[in-house]
Amino acid sequence: MENYKLTPSQWKVIDFPYNASSTLKIIAGPGSGKTLTLLHKIHYLIQSGQLRPNEVLVLSLTNKAVDNIIDNLLSIFELNNVEEHPPAILKELVEQIGVYTIHGLANRVVVENEGLITIIEENGWRGLLKLLPTDFWQNRRLNSNGLTRELQAALNEFKSKNAISKNNKSTKKQDEVIEKLVTIMNNGKVLTNDDLILRATEYLSRIATPSTIENEISEESFTQALKSKYKVILIDEYQDLYPSLLPIIQKVSSEKQLIMFGDTNQSIYGFLGDNSEVITALDKLHLTNSQTLHLYDNFRCTPEIINSANRILSNHHQGHSTAEDLVLKKPSGVAPQIHEFVDPLDELEFLVDNITQSVCSSAKFSDIAILSRTNKHIQTISEHLTSYGIPFEKLTVQPDWLSDTRIQFIIDLLKVALLSFKGEHAEDRMEKLEYKWQSDFNVIVTLSAIKGIGNKSIQMLYSACNARKCSLWEYISCVSKEEWPSTVSNKKKVENYTSLLKPLIKDGKICDLDEPSILLKEIVSIINDLDYDPLKFQTTKDMEIFKKNLGEMFKIMKLSKSNQPQDHPIFVEWFLETYFDQSLIFHRAKLESELDDGSLGSVKLSTIHSSKGLEFPIVYLAGGPMGLSYPIEDKSLYVGMTRARNLLYLLNTKHGRLGEPTNKSMSPLLNNEPFWNYYNLDMKRIHANPSRLFNSNIIRYNKIGGKFGLGKRTFMTYLRPTFKLCKYLL
């Protein structure tokens, strides 16, 4: 290991010995080399012989953080390959290290023990809303979050009430309705994210020690490995943990060495619960063997950026590191740029103009991130970038294709077909009972999405199937519509729904379709014959978005097919169980290919909350239109500012401790050759003749500016066609 690349404070963490049943907490500010230290810590534990690779488990909250760790682990092992292992051996060794999001880990445990489950999405909540009587919200104060959020809140309230007193049956009408919804979810193995954590914890609780393992959970299972194989648990960004995650973390970390990296100044998920409650509980996990270390250095932000960010925190102090120990970047000569705009269009034009200046200098699109406090503002910015043809990518909790409600509808229909077939063709009584009502949730969700099938009809059909003690699919597909309740309107649409799906279910056709293209064509053909409004595109843009997401789904299906194990013969079942994990594999491969193709990449758009744990050379932090008169909350602003490595713009952030707005004529871009020399050095992009290149950059920008009128507000600004600016930059 090359000592000169690591600081004294980093070495204290890396050298810290492995001890079972202990806790090591590392307080690491933004840019302090936290991830690098974590990666070197993993390498040192393995290289020093203290642990085997498959005894190390790394947990984080976000897929982005997991991607970052996975992408860089192999590089660390290659850098420190003192034993000169062949590349293939190193790759195999690194792949044995467990790296998961906490929810991904829980999902794997539950699927291993239960098979196909459903994590409820927006479509699911909308379907459940259809089952609510018209007077359900009576005497209940509604807020601006929308009815789906209100239903989630009511469900959580009901579960909390029952957790306190499980034997007290509810007498309130609202609680009786919620109880029915909970039954539907339980029968259909439909879980919220909190349910997923609790269910996984229950499975882990069944395993006390290796000697008490029961036959239903194999020693080779992933569930067992979490309790008996892993010896060190590393948690990235511990300040983002919230109370509902605590049970599984305690269960996984008990009697292990727990190593936590984080910074409470970056705790911005208070709306999910009190983080201090989690930290206090984890501090007590190994009370007699716990220690805290600090990382004070800053490798990411320029001194100008970090000093400005530190002013935001009223409680900021540098700590106890001496000046000799402290490692900081050299000054760039450019302070954060503060701008205010009354007209939202001025802000959008400013973004385009300055992005163009950056790319005409030395930056790539992929160097640039635009962060905002709201998804709505991000959407406005994305539409403006689209009009210029500037490539961008939204950083979201899950891939865009999975967030598309039309894709969710396709997945729900596939579940209806698979679960209905299994329910009808179960081989024994126990299996039949297991599947009997499992399809009800997905039938409700898909039926309720069809135009003309109203709430009352869904409620009446569901009540009727319950009275007959059969599943909803059995009822609507086997009982004549003449016997349905007279209050069910649009019976023909329900009948059309069943007649379109029956061929898939009959004789197990859904199980025989093992070619992704044929399966997808079959299900899309069915949807085309349903009166499903979201596929009646209002704009060409909406159609293109769906085509893109459907294409992404097809790629994931093909990847699933190539990864399908021999002992899992039904392709559609394998896909439905693993599509989220397969999507992450695909996403990582896509990122690697983008890094290798030499292109300028794409601008990253994100809310401040979704940007946690990431860094970007250039950041535009947009507080939103001037109408949002309130400032960004201190810790959120601090997190947003410290994502920037070299250049930071603060647009309408409205914070009193930031200082006065920057003179707009003092742009640090095209007229600042020293800064771009600094930038290229930091990005390791060294050019043979920087002055000559600098002059050509100015000529290039002026040519583009003349063609598109960048920085000039004209009538055409409001009626601008799609200019496709990016093709001139590329």
XYZ file of C-alpha atoms in Angstrom:
730
model
C 0.000 0.000 0.000
C 1.364 3.415 -0.980
C 1.530 5.423 2.250
C 2.079 8.812 0.631
C -1.385 8.740 -0.935
C -3.097 8.476 2.439
C -3.181 11.028 5.252
C -2.396 10.345 8.939
C -6.080 10.498 9.889
C -6.957 8.028 7.118
C -4.224 5.644 8.269
C -5.637 5.649 11.808
C -8.891 4.278 10.400
C -7.239 1.787 8.045
C -4.879 0.432 10.714
C -7.628 0.070 13.304
C -7.697 -3.666 14.146
C -10.541 -6.097 13.590
C -12.366 -6.925 16.820
C -15.563 -8.954 17.018
C -18.490 -7.346 18.866
C -17.095 -3.817 18.510
C -18.066 -0.498 16.961
C -15.848 2.003 15.147
C -17.489 5.302 14.190
C -15.667 7.552 11.710
C -16.849 11.167 11.523
C -15.936 12.263 7.998
C -16.843 15.629 6.509
C -17.509 16.215 2.786
C -14.478 15.592 0.593
C -12.444 14.095 3.448
C -11.679 10.940 1.480
C -14.376 8.925 3.277
C -15.081 6.534 0.401
C -11.372 6.137 -0.405
C -10.669 5.350 3.253
C -13.552 2.866 3.350
C -12.198 1.107 0.242
C -8.645 0.976 1.603
C -10.006 -0.288 4.916
C -11.682 -3.204 3.112
C -8.495 -3.960 1.188
C -6.349 -3.823 4.334
C -8.641 -6.175 6.286
C -8.328 -8.736 3.482
C -4.698 -8.177 2.429
C -3.491 -8.360 6.040
C -5.185 -11.748 6.455
C -7.599 -10.564 9.165
C -10.636 -11.465 7.033
C -11.602 -13.303 3.860
C -13.405 -11.320 1.117
C -16.728 -13.106 1.729
C -16.653 -12.039 5.389
C -16.991 -8.315 4.544
C -20.403 -6.675 4.055
C -20.885 -3.033 2.961
C -24.284 -1.322 3.326
C -25.526 2.021 2.058
C -28.833 3.798 1.552
C -28.675 4.518 -2.176
C -27.905 2.676 -5.386
C -25.631 5.567 -6.392
C -23.434 5.040 -3.328
C -23.326 1.278 -3.952
C -22.383 1.907 -7.598
C -19.571 4.186 -6.452
C -18.171 1.572 -4.058
C -18.431 -1.305 -6.537
C -16.905 0.763 -9.356
C -13.854 1.681 -7.253
C -13.193 -1.455 -5.191
C -11.408 -3.270 -7.990
C -9.234 -0.215 -8.698
C -8.020 -0.185 -5.079
C -7.122 -3.875 -5.225
C -5.327 -3.357 -8.559
C -3.439 -0.344 -7.196
C -2.206 -2.320 -4.186
C -1.652 -5.669 -5.915
C 1.608 -6.415 -4.097
C 1.245 -10.148 -4.638
C 0.770 -9.548 -8.392
C -2.441 -11.560 -8.730
C -3.729 -11.875 -12.320
C -6.619 -9.473 -13.137
C -9.148 -12.332 -13.280
C -8.215 -13.474 -9.755
C -8.536 -9.935 -8.390
C -11.932 -9.507 -10.038
C -13.152 -12.810 -8.579
C -11.857 -11.820 -5.140
C -13.594 -8.426 -5.186
C -16.890 -9.973 -6.333
C -16.986 -12.006 -3.100
C -17.309 -8.794 -1.044
C -20.966 -8.071 -0.267
C -22.081 -4.558 -1.297
C -25.812 -3.761 -1.026
C -28.312 -1.070 -0.320
C -30.119 -1.858 2.923
C -33.401 -2.318 1.057
C -31.690 -4.431 -1.616
C -30.297 -6.673 1.108
C -33.733 -6.988 2.737
C -35.363 -7.705 -0.616
C -32.934 -10.530 -1.304
C -33.643 -12.103 2.103
C -37.423 -11.949 1.664
C -37.434 -13.190 -1.957
C -35.133 -16.076 -0.987
C -37.603 -17.170 1.676
C -40.939 -16.273 0.061
C -40.458 -16.138 -3.693
C -42.225 -13.444 -5.719
C -43.177 -10.341 -3.732
C -44.394 -6.886 -4.727
C -43.046 -3.624 -3.357
C -45.977 -1.245 -3.669
C -45.518 1.618 -6.140
C -47.692 4.558 -7.201
C -49.980 2.356 -9.341
C -50.576 0.103 -6.348
C -51.596 2.951 -4.067
C -53.950 4.272 -6.734
C -55.533 0.832 -7.044
C -56.083 0.592 -3.286
C -57.664 4.062 -3.300
C -60.377 2.619 -5.549
C -61.470 0.340 -2.695
C -62.130 3.199 -0.289
C -65.769 4.163 0.339
C -66.760 7.709 -0.574
C -66.977 8.802 3.062
C -63.567 7.381 4.048
C -61.875 10.780 4.287
C -64.717 12.260 6.325
C -63.465 13.981 9.495
C -59.869 13.456 8.380
C -57.776 16.527 7.672
C -56.095 16.263 4.265
C -52.859 18.025 3.364
C -51.207 18.881 0.068
C -49.311 15.583 -0.270
C -52.134 13.940 -2.228
C -54.444 11.032 -1.476
C -51.842 8.309 -2.069
C -49.602 9.844 0.610
C -52.618 10.169 2.913
C -53.442 6.492 2.403
C -49.856 5.521 3.236
C -50.067 7.632 6.383
C -53.384 6.008 7.372
C -51.908 2.539 6.786
C -48.827 3.320 8.903
C -51.037 4.771 11.636
C -53.156 1.607 11.656
C -50.104 -0.671 11.859
C -48.548 1.384 14.649
C -51.783 1.215 16.610
C -51.938 -2.578 16.201
C -48.274 -2.969 17.116
C -49.008 -1.329 20.460
C -52.123 -3.410 21.143
C -52.482 -6.366 18.773
C -55.440 -7.886 20.608
C -57.678 -4.814 20.486
C -59.925 -5.040 17.439
C -60.664 -1.697 15.824
C -64.243 -0.452 15.928
C -63.786 2.628 13.808
C -65.080 2.420 10.263
C -61.861 3.813 8.810
C -59.798 1.204 10.602
C -62.079 -1.576 9.345
C -61.466 -0.397 5.771
C -57.699 -0.193 6.324
C -57.783 -3.676 7.847
C -59.301 -5.012 4.615
C -56.580 -3.300 2.578
C -53.917 -4.831 4.821
C -55.490 -8.266 4.224
C -55.323 -7.764 0.452
C -51.675 -6.720 0.716
C -50.801 -9.653 2.972
C -52.530 -12.172 0.689
C -50.730 -10.746 -2.331
C -47.312 -10.512 -0.632
C -47.452 -6.759 -1.197
C -45.019 -4.872 1.004
C -44.131 -1.277 1.722
C -40.418 -0.541 2.121
C -40.861 -0.534 5.909
C -42.653 -3.913 5.725
C -39.743 -5.256 3.685
C -37.241 -4.332 6.401
C -39.373 -5.891 9.161
C -40.028 -9.079 7.160
C -36.309 -9.552 6.452
C -35.541 -8.961 10.130
C -38.028 -11.681 11.078
C -36.262 -14.207 8.847
C -32.894 -13.235 10.315
C -34.347 -13.620 13.820
C -35.099 -17.286 13.141
C -31.369 -17.954 13.018
C -29.793 -17.652 16.432
C -26.575 -19.649 16.026
C -25.376 -22.191 13.435
C -26.333 -25.027 15.793
C -29.993 -23.994 15.836
C -30.494 -23.695 12.069
C -33.738 -25.253 10.974
C -34.038 -27.273 7.811
C -36.164 -24.732 5.962
C -33.232 -22.298 5.830
C -30.165 -23.894 4.273
C -26.657 -23.219 5.614
C -25.743 -22.056 2.118
C -28.587 -19.528 1.978
C -28.026 -15.790 1.781
C -30.120 -15.380 4.932
C -27.814 -17.661 6.887
C -24.710 -15.934 5.503
C -25.862 -12.638 6.947
C -25.864 -14.139 10.438
C -22.938 -16.557 10.344
C -20.527 -15.702 7.510
C -20.001 -11.935 7.587
C -17.690 -10.651 10.346
C -17.377 -6.940 9.523
C -20.298 -4.677 8.598
C -19.372 -1.300 7.079
C -22.124 1.322 6.803
C -21.647 4.274 4.469
C -23.339 7.612 5.357
C -24.637 6.529 8.784
C -26.206 9.968 9.323
C -28.851 9.074 6.710
C -30.178 6.066 8.636
C -33.721 6.431 9.979
C -35.613 4.523 12.704
C -37.462 1.988 10.543
C -34.072 0.663 9.300
C -32.771 0.068 12.807
C -34.115 -3.503 13.363
C -32.302 -5.072 10.402
C -29.054 -3.164 11.074
C -29.040 -4.313 14.701
C -29.772 -7.902 13.658
C -27.076 -8.002 10.969
C -24.433 -6.192 13.082
C -24.887 -8.017 16.376
C -21.650 -9.704 17.530
C -19.826 -8.352 14.437
C -17.465 -5.422 14.042
C -19.617 -2.478 12.998
C -17.739 0.300 11.158
C -19.777 3.427 10.380
C -18.725 6.367 8.194
C -20.675 9.627 8.159
C -21.168 13.244 9.174
C -24.137 14.535 11.190
C -23.792 17.951 9.495
C -25.044 16.196 6.353
C -28.121 14.657 7.995
C -30.957 15.882 5.731
C -33.533 13.086 5.920
C -35.213 14.233 9.122
C -38.635 13.826 7.487
C -38.067 10.032 7.591
C -37.451 10.009 11.338
C -34.968 11.059 13.996
C -31.448 9.994 13.018
C -30.142 10.653 16.538
C -32.389 7.836 17.767
C -30.637 5.420 15.404
C -27.129 6.626 16.281
C -27.852 6.326 20.011
C -29.124 2.751 19.553
C -26.105 1.738 17.449
C -23.720 3.361 19.941
C -25.196 1.018 22.546
C -24.874 -2.084 20.344
C -21.319 -2.775 21.565
C -21.301 -0.383 24.493
C -18.102 -1.622 26.145
C -16.078 -1.763 22.925
C -16.759 1.400 20.927
C -14.453 4.085 19.536
C -14.717 7.250 17.401
C -12.153 8.562 14.868
C -12.211 11.666 12.625
C -11.257 12.525 9.045
C -10.596 16.276 8.827
C -8.953 16.621 5.399
C -10.673 17.937 2.277
C -9.656 16.598 -1.127
C -12.852 17.525 -2.972
C -13.802 21.182 -2.627
C -11.569 24.130 -3.325
C -10.813 26.172 -0.171
C -13.077 28.898 -1.582
C -16.041 26.485 -1.753
C -15.506 24.765 1.608
C -15.012 28.079 3.440
C -18.250 29.413 1.975
C -20.092 26.182 2.870
C -18.742 26.231 6.432
C -20.299 29.663 6.979
C -23.716 28.066 6.505
C -23.284 25.874 9.596
C -23.612 27.858 12.797
C -21.967 25.053 14.794
C -19.033 24.464 12.450
C -15.564 23.843 13.829
C -12.615 22.242 12.112
C -11.784 19.858 14.950
C -8.512 18.937 16.595
C -6.329 18.167 13.590
C -3.119 20.230 13.496
C -2.232 22.438 10.539
C 0.663 20.087 9.714
C -1.671 17.084 9.539
C -4.453 18.775 7.587
C -4.598 18.141 3.826
C -6.467 20.643 1.634
C -6.629 21.446 -2.067
C -4.840 24.519 -3.331
C -7.004 27.630 -3.932
C -8.526 27.943 -7.410
C -8.791 31.727 -7.366
C -12.552 31.540 -8.012
C -15.112 31.977 -5.227
C -18.642 30.507 -5.444
C -20.717 32.603 -7.846
C -23.958 33.962 -6.332
C -26.735 35.087 -8.694
C -30.359 36.136 -8.289
C -33.016 36.138 -11.002
C -36.521 37.575 -10.845
C -37.621 36.036 -14.144
C -37.332 32.195 -14.121
C -36.474 32.266 -17.829
C -33.407 34.399 -17.091
C -32.167 31.656 -14.751
C -32.729 28.979 -17.416
C -30.923 30.994 -20.097
C -28.067 31.635 -17.667
C -27.713 27.870 -17.148
C -27.547 27.169 -20.890
C -25.086 29.997 -21.531
C -22.721 28.966 -18.728
C -22.922 25.259 -19.552
C -21.924 26.211 -23.111
C -18.986 28.270 -21.815
C -17.858 25.336 -19.663
C -17.985 22.820 -22.517
C -16.264 25.291 -24.851
C -13.479 25.512 -22.282
C -12.313 22.232 -20.787
C -15.379 20.636 -19.197
C -17.535 17.767 -20.384
C -21.289 17.670 -19.975
C -20.720 14.830 -17.497
C -18.669 17.201 -15.275
C -21.742 19.340 -14.634
C -24.582 18.850 -12.147
C -27.656 21.013 -11.605
C -29.182 20.540 -8.160
C -32.470 21.900 -6.876
C -34.712 21.526 -3.849
C -37.739 20.217 -5.795
C -38.422 17.669 -8.534
C -40.795 20.183 -10.140
C -37.962 22.672 -10.647
C -35.715 19.894 -11.997
C -38.449 19.053 -14.517
C -38.598 22.688 -15.699
C -34.817 22.755 -16.133
C -34.840 19.440 -18.019
C -37.432 20.763 -20.483
C -35.298 23.851 -21.145
C -32.164 21.777 -21.724
C -34.161 19.540 -24.060
C -35.139 22.544 -26.183
C -31.423 23.191 -26.777
C -30.590 19.520 -27.248
C -28.248 19.478 -24.256
C -27.935 15.857 -23.063
C -28.883 15.254 -19.455
C -29.557 12.424 -17.047
C -31.805 12.573 -13.990
C -30.392 10.992 -10.861
C -33.346 9.237 -9.279
C -33.894 6.635 -6.567
C -34.626 4.024 -9.220
C -34.173 3.894 -13.024
C -36.594 5.941 -15.142
C -38.131 2.873 -16.766
C -39.177 1.513 -13.370
C -40.721 4.854 -12.381
C -42.931 4.917 -15.502
C -46.496 4.039 -14.413
C -47.125 2.430 -17.831
C -44.209 0.054 -17.300
C -45.556 -0.698 -13.817
C -48.885 -1.551 -15.468
C -47.142 -4.053 -17.772
C -45.402 -5.672 -14.805
C -48.688 -5.852 -12.869
C -50.402 -7.584 -15.821
C -47.583 -10.125 -16.013
C -48.104 -10.811 -12.303
C -51.856 -11.243 -12.818
C -51.217 -13.863 -15.504
C -48.497 -15.751 -13.605
C -50.185 -15.757 -10.190
C -53.619 -16.604 -11.613
C -52.149 -19.574 -13.485
C -50.358 -20.784 -10.360
C -53.523 -20.358 -8.322
C -55.590 -22.378 -10.807
C -53.019 -25.147 -11.298
C -51.589 -25.615 -7.817
C -50.555 -29.243 -7.307
C -51.717 -29.659 -3.717
C -54.052 -28.057 -1.204
C -51.328 -26.134 0.675
C -49.913 -24.674 -2.537
C -53.414 -23.758 -3.703
C -54.076 -21.936 -0.433
C -50.791 -20.068 -0.837
C -51.715 -18.726 -4.292
C -55.521 -18.519 -3.891
C -55.797 -14.766 -3.333
C -52.270 -13.714 -4.253
C -53.322 -12.222 -7.589
C -56.092 -10.046 -6.093
C -53.892 -7.002 -5.545
C -52.566 -6.954 -9.119
C -56.053 -7.557 -10.566
C -57.392 -4.605 -8.548
C -54.491 -2.375 -9.653
C -54.822 -3.195 -13.364
C -58.645 -3.210 -13.480
C -58.803 0.152 -11.711
C -56.460 1.698 -14.303
C -58.876 0.963 -17.168
C -61.049 3.876 -18.210
C -64.689 3.507 -17.210
C -64.238 0.924 -14.434
C -65.057 3.042 -11.415
C -64.445 2.735 -7.702
C -67.922 1.385 -6.975
C -67.530 -1.397 -9.540
C -64.183 -2.494 -8.088
C -65.636 -2.486 -4.572
C -68.713 -4.499 -5.581
C -66.704 -7.107 -7.499
C -64.273 -7.524 -4.637
C -67.091 -7.904 -2.091
C -68.766 -10.488 -4.327
C -65.622 -12.603 -4.693
C -65.096 -12.516 -0.933
C -68.669 -13.720 -0.406
C -67.924 -16.700 -2.690
C -64.547 -17.300 -0.982
C -62.706 -17.195 -4.293
C -60.063 -14.921 -5.791
C -61.075 -11.841 -7.761
C -59.642 -13.369 -10.947
C -61.655 -16.565 -10.416
C -64.799 -14.526 -9.927
C -64.551 -12.249 -12.986
C -63.254 -15.021 -15.274
C -65.534 -17.916 -14.220
C -68.748 -16.350 -12.917
C -71.147 -15.151 -15.600
C -71.443 -11.364 -15.749
C -75.222 -11.765 -15.383
C -74.544 -12.918 -11.811
C -72.356 -9.951 -10.986
C -73.837 -7.214 -8.755
C -76.143 -4.950 -10.734
C -74.213 -1.887 -9.498
C -71.135 -2.937 -11.520
C -70.988 -0.571 -14.492
C -69.137 -1.240 -17.749
C -69.340 -5.010 -17.365
C -68.199 -5.359 -20.982
C -64.875 -3.719 -20.149
C -64.295 -6.133 -17.272
C -65.263 -9.023 -19.564
C -62.876 -7.709 -22.239
C -60.088 -7.620 -19.619
C -60.574 -11.298 -18.731
C -60.978 -12.454 -22.350
C -57.671 -10.795 -23.299
C -55.763 -12.330 -20.379
C -57.315 -15.821 -20.468
C -55.201 -17.057 -23.415
C -52.049 -16.191 -21.465
C -53.239 -18.086 -18.398
C -54.909 -21.058 -20.075
C -52.646 -24.119 -20.290
C -49.730 -22.123 -18.850
C -48.859 -20.071 -21.924
C -47.442 -17.386 -19.618
C -44.913 -19.939 -18.332
C -43.970 -21.158 -21.807
C -43.132 -17.702 -23.186
C -39.430 -17.710 -22.402
C -38.256 -15.415 -25.214
C -38.263 -11.758 -24.010
C -39.275 -10.254 -27.360
C -42.253 -12.596 -27.771
C -43.380 -12.174 -24.158
C -43.196 -8.387 -24.346
C -44.967 -8.294 -27.711
C -47.753 -10.482 -26.297
C -48.379 -8.324 -23.228
C -48.169 -5.010 -25.137
C -50.670 -6.372 -27.661
C -53.094 -7.070 -24.806
C -52.646 -3.567 -23.394
C -53.353 -2.044 -26.814
C -56.792 -3.701 -26.733
C -57.579 -2.405 -23.237
C -58.978 1.094 -22.735
C -55.852 2.210 -20.890
C -55.633 6.007 -21.072
C -51.912 6.490 -20.277
C -51.043 4.829 -23.611
C -53.187 7.314 -25.525
C -50.299 9.709 -25.980
C -51.129 13.412 -25.899
C -47.750 14.501 -27.290
C -44.937 13.064 -29.371
C -42.607 13.701 -26.459
C -44.719 11.527 -24.146
C -44.684 8.727 -26.728
C -40.901 8.962 -27.093
C -40.435 8.728 -23.312
C -42.521 5.551 -23.186
C -40.678 4.034 -26.159
C -37.369 4.736 -24.433
C -38.515 3.176 -21.155
C -40.045 0.181 -22.922
C -36.759 -0.316 -24.768
C -34.942 -0.210 -21.434
C -37.334 -2.816 -20.027
C -36.648 -5.065 -23.025
C -32.891 -4.798 -22.433
C -33.385 -5.769 -18.782
C -35.531 -8.730 -19.872
C -32.765 -9.895 -22.217
C -30.199 -9.527 -19.434
C -32.492 -11.503 -17.102
C -32.746 -14.246 -19.709
C -28.968 -14.495 -20.010
C -28.669 -14.711 -16.199
C -31.541 -17.158 -15.687
C -30.338 -20.190 -13.677
C -31.212 -23.715 -14.767
C -33.042 -24.441 -11.522
C -35.468 -21.562 -12.187
C -37.219 -22.767 -15.369
C -40.058 -20.199 -15.681
C -38.579 -17.088 -17.298
C -41.393 -14.655 -16.440
C -41.211 -15.669 -12.779
C -37.431 -15.231 -12.727
C -37.753 -11.803 -14.379
C -40.461 -10.626 -11.950
C -38.395 -11.757 -8.957
C -35.104 -10.206 -10.090
C -35.799 -7.299 -12.470
C -34.711 -4.678 -9.933
C -31.344 -6.378 -9.341
C -30.926 -6.995 -13.090
C -31.610 -3.311 -13.704
C -28.768 -2.354 -11.354
C -26.384 -4.718 -13.172
C -27.406 -3.148 -16.483
C -27.026 0.368 -15.075
C -23.469 -0.326 -13.879
C -22.471 -1.797 -17.244
C -23.959 1.247 -18.982
C -21.940 3.629 -16.781
C -18.727 1.746 -17.579
C -19.389 1.928 -21.330
C -20.071 5.684 -21.126
C -16.757 6.232 -19.362
C -14.932 4.283 -22.064
C -16.497 5.784 -25.195
C -14.737 9.188 -24.966
C -17.961 11.199 -25.334
C -18.861 14.387 -23.473
C -21.494 12.471 -21.491
C -24.558 14.216 -20.053
C -25.400 16.898 -17.498
C -26.662 15.427 -14.217
C -29.959 16.723 -12.813
C -30.879 15.950 -9.241
C -32.640 17.141 -6.134
C -30.232 18.011 -3.325
C -31.448 14.963 -1.389
C -30.730 12.578 -4.281
C -27.236 14.018 -4.773
C -26.080 12.908 -1.312
C -22.766 11.066 -1.384
C -21.862 12.271 -4.892
C -19.437 14.894 -6.181
C -19.200 16.856 -9.419
C -16.522 19.183 -10.813
C -19.107 21.904 -11.556
C -22.346 22.421 -9.612
C -25.255 24.780 -10.210
C -27.324 24.900 -7.022
C -30.702 26.344 -8.002
C -32.961 27.398 -5.146
C -35.996 27.794 -7.395
C -38.008 30.771 -8.658
C -37.912 34.031 -6.695
C -41.462 33.251 -5.538
C -39.930 30.699 -3.153
C -38.943 33.343 -0.641
C -37.768 30.944 2.059
C -34.068 29.958 2.138
C -32.832 26.409 1.676
C -32.497 24.677 5.053
C -28.915 24.966 6.395
C -27.859 21.321 6.197
C -29.442 20.841 2.758
C -27.611 23.895 1.437
C -24.370 22.655 3.013
C -24.801 19.267 1.330
C -25.576 20.872 -2.032
C -22.609 23.251 -1.897
C -20.143 20.536 -0.887
C -21.005 18.391 -3.914
C -18.854 20.814 -5.979
C -15.153 20.177 -6.533
C -14.001 23.216 -8.468
C -16.791 25.544 -9.518
C -20.023 26.402 -7.685
C -22.939 28.581 -8.775
C -25.632 29.543 -6.263
C -28.823 30.650 -8.020
C -31.682 32.102 -5.938
C -30.559 30.226 -2.813
C -31.604 33.152 -0.549
C -29.387 32.505 2.444
C -28.245 35.382 4.663
C -24.764 33.986 5.378
C -23.787 33.563 1.713
C -22.973 37.204 1.025
C -23.886 39.586 -1.798
C -24.662 38.450 -5.382
C -21.724 38.226 -7.781
C -21.345 40.830 -10.508
C -22.546 38.945 -13.598
C -19.799 40.505 -15.707
C -17.221 38.706 -13.544
C -17.671 35.301 -15.168
C -14.893 32.866 -14.199
C -15.174 30.925 -17.419
C -13.967 31.985 -20.854
C -12.016 35.002 -19.583
C -10.160 33.070 -16.877
C -7.333 31.001 -18.332
C -5.624 30.390 -14.933
C -8.784 28.799 -13.556
C -9.082 26.349 -16.476
C -5.430 25.435 -16.116
C -6.190 24.675 -12.452
C -9.314 22.741 -13.504
C -7.486 20.610 -16.073
C -4.770 19.800 -13.562
C -7.361 18.733 -10.961
C -9.201 16.625 -13.554
C -5.889 15.205 -14.848
C -6.577 16.581 -18.333
C -3.234 17.975 -19.382
C -2.995 19.717 -22.769
C 0.231 20.309 -24.699
C -0.455 23.980 -25.457
C -3.118 25.352 -23.070
C -2.869 28.974 -24.283
C -3.513 28.016 -27.890
C -6.392 25.804 -26.843
C -7.773 28.606 -24.664
C -7.901 31.007 -27.624
C -9.714 28.445 -29.787
C -12.261 27.932 -26.990
C -13.176 31.625 -27.069
C -13.576 31.540 -30.851
C -15.728 28.429 -30.549
C -18.023 29.979 -27.944
C -18.409 33.246 -29.897
C -19.400 31.269 -32.988
C -22.049 29.318 -31.069
C -23.210 32.440 -29.233
C -23.651 34.291 -32.503
C -25.680 31.482 -34.028
C -28.039 31.001 -31.092
C -28.024 34.408 -29.446
C -26.813 33.011 -26.148
C -27.132 35.521 -23.326
C -29.456 37.774 -25.391
C -33.139 37.947 -24.502
C -35.239 38.387 -27.654
C -38.779 37.624 -28.699
C -37.446 34.376 -30.161
C -36.434 33.295 -26.660
C -40.112 32.659 -25.972
C -40.914 31.033 -29.308
C -37.623 29.237 -29.768
C -37.687 26.036 -31.848
C -35.473 23.112 -30.905
C -32.084 24.437 -31.914
C -30.140 21.279 -31.059
C -27.279 23.265 -29.610
C -25.438 20.186 -28.449
C -24.567 18.967 -31.956
C -22.444 22.089 -32.362
C -20.714 21.393 -29.072
C -20.125 17.768 -29.996
